[in-house]
PDB file of C-alpha atoms in Angstrom:
ATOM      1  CA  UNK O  25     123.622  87.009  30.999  1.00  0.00           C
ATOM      2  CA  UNK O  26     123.322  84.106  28.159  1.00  0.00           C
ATOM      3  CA  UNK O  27     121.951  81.067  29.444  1.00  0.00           C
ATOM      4  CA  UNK O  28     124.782  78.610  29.287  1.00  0.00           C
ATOM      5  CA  UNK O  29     126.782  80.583  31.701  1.00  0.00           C
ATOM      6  CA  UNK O  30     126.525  80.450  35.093  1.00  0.00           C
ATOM      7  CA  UNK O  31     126.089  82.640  37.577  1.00  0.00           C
ATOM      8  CA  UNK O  32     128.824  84.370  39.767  1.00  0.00           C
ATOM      9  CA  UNK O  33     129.209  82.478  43.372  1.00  0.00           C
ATOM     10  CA  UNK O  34     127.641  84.481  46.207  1.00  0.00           C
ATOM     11  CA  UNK O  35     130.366  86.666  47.798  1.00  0.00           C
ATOM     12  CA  UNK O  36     131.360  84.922  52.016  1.00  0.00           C
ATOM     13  CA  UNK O  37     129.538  87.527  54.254  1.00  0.00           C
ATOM     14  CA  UNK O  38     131.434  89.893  56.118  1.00  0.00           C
ATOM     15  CA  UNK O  39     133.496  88.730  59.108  1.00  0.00           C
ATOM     16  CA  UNK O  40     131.654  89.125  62.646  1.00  0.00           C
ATOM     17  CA  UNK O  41     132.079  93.202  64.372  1.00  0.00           C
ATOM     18  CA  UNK O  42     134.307  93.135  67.358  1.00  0.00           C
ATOM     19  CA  UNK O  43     131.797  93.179  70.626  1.00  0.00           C
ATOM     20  CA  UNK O  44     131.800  97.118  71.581  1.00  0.00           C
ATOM     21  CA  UNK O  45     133.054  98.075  75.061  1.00  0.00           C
ATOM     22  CA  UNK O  46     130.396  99.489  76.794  1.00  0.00           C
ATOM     23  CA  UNK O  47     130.280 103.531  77.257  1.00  0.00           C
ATOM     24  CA  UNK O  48     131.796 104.478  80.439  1.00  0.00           C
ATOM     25  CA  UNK O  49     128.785 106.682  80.935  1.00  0.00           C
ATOM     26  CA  UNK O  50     125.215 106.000  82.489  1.00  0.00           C
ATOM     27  CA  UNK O  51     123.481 103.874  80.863  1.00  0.00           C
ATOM     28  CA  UNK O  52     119.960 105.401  78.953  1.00  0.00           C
ATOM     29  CA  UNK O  53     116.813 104.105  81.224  1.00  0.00           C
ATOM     30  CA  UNK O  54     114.212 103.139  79.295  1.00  0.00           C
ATOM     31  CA  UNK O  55     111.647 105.457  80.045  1.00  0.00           C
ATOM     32  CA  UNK O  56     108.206 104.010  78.993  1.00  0.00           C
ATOM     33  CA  UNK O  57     107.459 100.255  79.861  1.00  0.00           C
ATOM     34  CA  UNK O  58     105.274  97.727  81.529  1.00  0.00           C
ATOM     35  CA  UNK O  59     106.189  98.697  84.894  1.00  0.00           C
ATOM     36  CA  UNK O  60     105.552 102.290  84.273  1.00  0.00           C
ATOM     37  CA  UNK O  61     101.944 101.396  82.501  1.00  0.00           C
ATOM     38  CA  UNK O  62     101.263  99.288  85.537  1.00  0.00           C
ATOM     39  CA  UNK O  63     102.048 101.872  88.208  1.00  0.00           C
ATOM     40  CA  UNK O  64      99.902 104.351  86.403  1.00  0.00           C
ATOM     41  CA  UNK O  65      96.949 101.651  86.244  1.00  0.00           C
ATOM     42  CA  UNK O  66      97.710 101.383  89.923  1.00  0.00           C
ATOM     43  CA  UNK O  67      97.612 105.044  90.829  1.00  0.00           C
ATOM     44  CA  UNK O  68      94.005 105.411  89.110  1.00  0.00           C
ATOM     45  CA  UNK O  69      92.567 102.766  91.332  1.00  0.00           C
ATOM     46  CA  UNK O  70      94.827 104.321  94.288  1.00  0.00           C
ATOM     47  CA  UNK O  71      93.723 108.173  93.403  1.00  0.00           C
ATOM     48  CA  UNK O  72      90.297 107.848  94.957  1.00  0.00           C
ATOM     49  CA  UNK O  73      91.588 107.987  98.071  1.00  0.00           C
ATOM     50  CA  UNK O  74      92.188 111.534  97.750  1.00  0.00           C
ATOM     51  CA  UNK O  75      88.558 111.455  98.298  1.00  0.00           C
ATOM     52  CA  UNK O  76      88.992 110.813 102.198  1.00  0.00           C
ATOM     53  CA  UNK O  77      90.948 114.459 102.212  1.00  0.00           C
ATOM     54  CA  UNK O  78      89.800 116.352  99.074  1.00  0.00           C
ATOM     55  CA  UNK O  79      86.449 116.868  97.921  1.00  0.00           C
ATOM     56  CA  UNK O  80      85.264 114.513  94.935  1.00  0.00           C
ATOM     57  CA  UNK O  81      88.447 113.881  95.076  1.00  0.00           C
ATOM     58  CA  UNK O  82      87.571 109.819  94.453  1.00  0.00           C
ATOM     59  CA  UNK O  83      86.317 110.724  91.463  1.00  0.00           C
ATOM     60  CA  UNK O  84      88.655 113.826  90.191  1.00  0.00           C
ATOM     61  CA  UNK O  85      91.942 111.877  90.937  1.00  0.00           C
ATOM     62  CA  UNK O  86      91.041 108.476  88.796  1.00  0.00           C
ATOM     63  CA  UNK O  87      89.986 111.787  86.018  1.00  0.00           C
ATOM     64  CA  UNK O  88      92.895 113.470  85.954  1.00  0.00           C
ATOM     65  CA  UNK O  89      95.488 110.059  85.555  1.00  0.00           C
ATOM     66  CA  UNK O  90      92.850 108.970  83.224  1.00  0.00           C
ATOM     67  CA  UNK O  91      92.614 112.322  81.121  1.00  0.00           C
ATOM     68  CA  UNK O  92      97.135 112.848  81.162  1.00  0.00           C
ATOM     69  CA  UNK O  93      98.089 109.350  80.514  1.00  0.00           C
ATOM     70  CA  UNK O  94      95.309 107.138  78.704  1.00  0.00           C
ATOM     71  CA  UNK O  95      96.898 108.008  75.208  1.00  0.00           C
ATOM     72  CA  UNK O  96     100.119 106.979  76.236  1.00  0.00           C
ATOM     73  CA  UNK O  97      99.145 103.488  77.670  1.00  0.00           C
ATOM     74  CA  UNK O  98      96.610 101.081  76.872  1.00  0.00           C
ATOM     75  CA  UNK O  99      96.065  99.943  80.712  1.00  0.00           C
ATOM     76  CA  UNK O 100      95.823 103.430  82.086  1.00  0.00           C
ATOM     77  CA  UNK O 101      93.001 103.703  79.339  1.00  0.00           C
ATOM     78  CA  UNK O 102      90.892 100.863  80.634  1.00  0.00           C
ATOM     79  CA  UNK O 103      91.777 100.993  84.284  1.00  0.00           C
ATOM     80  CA  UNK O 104      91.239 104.779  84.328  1.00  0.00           C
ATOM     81  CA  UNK O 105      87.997 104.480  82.994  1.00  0.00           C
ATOM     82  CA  UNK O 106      86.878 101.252  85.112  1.00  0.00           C
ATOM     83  CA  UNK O 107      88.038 103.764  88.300  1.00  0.00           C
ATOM     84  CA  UNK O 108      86.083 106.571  87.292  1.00  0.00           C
ATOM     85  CA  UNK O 109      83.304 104.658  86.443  1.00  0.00           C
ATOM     86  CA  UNK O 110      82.891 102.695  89.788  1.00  0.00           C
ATOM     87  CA  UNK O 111      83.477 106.206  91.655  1.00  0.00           C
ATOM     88  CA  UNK O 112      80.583 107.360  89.908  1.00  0.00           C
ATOM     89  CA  UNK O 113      78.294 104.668  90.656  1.00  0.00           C
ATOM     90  CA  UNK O 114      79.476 104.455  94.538  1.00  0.00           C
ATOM     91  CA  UNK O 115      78.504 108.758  94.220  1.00  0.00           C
ATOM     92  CA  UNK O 116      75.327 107.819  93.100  1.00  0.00           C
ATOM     93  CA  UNK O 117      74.935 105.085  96.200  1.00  0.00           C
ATOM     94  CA  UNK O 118      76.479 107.994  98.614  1.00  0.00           C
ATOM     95  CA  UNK O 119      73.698 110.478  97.429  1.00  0.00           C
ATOM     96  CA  UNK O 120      70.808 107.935  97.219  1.00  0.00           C
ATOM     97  CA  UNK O 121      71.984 107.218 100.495  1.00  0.00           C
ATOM     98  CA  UNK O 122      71.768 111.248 101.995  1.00  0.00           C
ATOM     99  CA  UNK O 123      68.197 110.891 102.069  1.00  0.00           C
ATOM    100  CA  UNK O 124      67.433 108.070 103.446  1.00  0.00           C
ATOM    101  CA  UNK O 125      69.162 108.979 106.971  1.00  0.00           C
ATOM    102  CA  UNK O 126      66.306 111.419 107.277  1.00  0.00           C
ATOM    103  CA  UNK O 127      63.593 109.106 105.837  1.00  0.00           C
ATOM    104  CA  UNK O 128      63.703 105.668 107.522  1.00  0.00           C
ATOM    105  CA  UNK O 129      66.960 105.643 109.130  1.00  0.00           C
ATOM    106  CA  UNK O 130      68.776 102.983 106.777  1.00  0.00           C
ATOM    107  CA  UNK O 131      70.764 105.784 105.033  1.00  0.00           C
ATOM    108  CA  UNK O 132      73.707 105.603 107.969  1.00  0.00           C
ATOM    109  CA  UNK O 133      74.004 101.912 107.469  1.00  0.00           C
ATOM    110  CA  UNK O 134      74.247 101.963 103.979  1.00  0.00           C
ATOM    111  CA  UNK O 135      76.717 104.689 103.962  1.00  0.00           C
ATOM    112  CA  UNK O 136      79.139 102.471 105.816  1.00  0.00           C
ATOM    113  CA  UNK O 137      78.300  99.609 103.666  1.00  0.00           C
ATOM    114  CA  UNK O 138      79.344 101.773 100.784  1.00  0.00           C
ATOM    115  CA  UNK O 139      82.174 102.849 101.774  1.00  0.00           C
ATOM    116  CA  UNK O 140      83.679  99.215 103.040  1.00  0.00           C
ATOM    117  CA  UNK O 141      82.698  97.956  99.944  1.00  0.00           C
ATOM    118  CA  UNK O 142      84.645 100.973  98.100  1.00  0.00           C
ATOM    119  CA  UNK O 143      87.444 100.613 100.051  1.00  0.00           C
ATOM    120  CA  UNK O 144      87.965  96.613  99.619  1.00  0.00           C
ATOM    121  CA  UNK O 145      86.963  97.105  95.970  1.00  0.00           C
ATOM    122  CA  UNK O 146      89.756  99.710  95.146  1.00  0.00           C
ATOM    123  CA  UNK O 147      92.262  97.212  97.401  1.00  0.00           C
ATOM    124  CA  UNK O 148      91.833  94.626  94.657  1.00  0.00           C
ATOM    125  CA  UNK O 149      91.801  96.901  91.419  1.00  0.00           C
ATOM    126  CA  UNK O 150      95.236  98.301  92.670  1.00  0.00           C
ATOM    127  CA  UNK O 151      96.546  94.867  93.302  1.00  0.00           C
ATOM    128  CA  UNK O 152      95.392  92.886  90.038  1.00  0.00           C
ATOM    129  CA  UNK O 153      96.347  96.871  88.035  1.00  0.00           C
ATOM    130  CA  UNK O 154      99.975  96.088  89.734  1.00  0.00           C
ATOM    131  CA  UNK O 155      99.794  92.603  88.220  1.00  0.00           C
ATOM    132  CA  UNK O 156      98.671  93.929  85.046  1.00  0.00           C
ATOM    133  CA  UNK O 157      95.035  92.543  85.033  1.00  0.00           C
ATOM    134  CA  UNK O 158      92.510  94.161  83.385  1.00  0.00           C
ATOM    135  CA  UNK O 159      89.920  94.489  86.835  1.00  0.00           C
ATOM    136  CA  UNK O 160      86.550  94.928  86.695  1.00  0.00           C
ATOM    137  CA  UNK O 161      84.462  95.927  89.106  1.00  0.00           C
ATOM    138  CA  UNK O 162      81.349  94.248  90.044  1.00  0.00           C
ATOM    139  CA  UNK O 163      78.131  96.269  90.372  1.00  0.00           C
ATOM    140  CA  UNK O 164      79.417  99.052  88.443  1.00  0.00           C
ATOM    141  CA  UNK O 165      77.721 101.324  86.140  1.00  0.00           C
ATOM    142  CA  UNK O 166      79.617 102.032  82.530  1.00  0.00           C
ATOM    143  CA  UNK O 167      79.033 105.350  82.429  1.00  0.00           C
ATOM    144  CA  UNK O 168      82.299 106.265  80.231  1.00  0.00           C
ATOM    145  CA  UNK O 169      82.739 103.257  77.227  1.00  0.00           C
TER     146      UNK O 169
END
């Protein structure tokens, strides 16, 4: 192009696309989502339950969700891995506490303390996982980073 000429006028754009009808058939569902990461954040806090039927089942059912479905969402990841951890440390309490029954006594009471605490505890994880908080729990040991 010489310089004393001008260039060619930008062509209009093309007129709008009619609006599509929409398919007659089902809709696609969309599969993966924040609802889906937040029920599966919810069912690793809600797993150790399975420890009232199974055994270590408080600690294999946070595992297992954790293990299947922490690559696929970032909240399943942490909250899997907060679970786990906190059914650890209440193991550890339950075992230090075995002992003691036979020692001094204190072991019974301490057992129940334990296991009010894990049960109001794993109340609020599931509710603030359904909200999509990150929960921590407090006296917990971070066993798995």
């Amino acid at each position: 192009m010489e310089p004393d000429q001008t260039p060619p006028p930008f062509a209009p754009p093309p007129p709008p696309m009619p609006p599509s009808a929409p398919s007659p058939g089902p809709q696609p569902l969309k599969v993966h989502g924040p609802k889906d990461e937040r029920m599966w954040a919810m069912f690793c806090h809600l797993s150790t339950l399975s420890g009232l039927v199974i055994p270590f089942g408080s600690v294999l059912g946070p595992l297992l969700i954790w293990l299947i479905k922490r690559e696929e969402y970032g909240l399943v990841h942490d909250q899997g891995r907060e679970a786990l951890n906190f059914q650890l440390t209440m193991l550890i309490g339950y075992l230090i506490s075995i002992p003691l029954i036979f020692v001094c006594g204190i072991g019974i009471a301490l057992i129940v303390v334990l296991s009010i605490l894990d049960l109001v505890f794993v109340i609020i994880a599931t509710i603030k996982a359904n909200e999509g908080v990150c929960y921590r729990y407090p006296m917990c040991i971070r066993f798995i980073r």
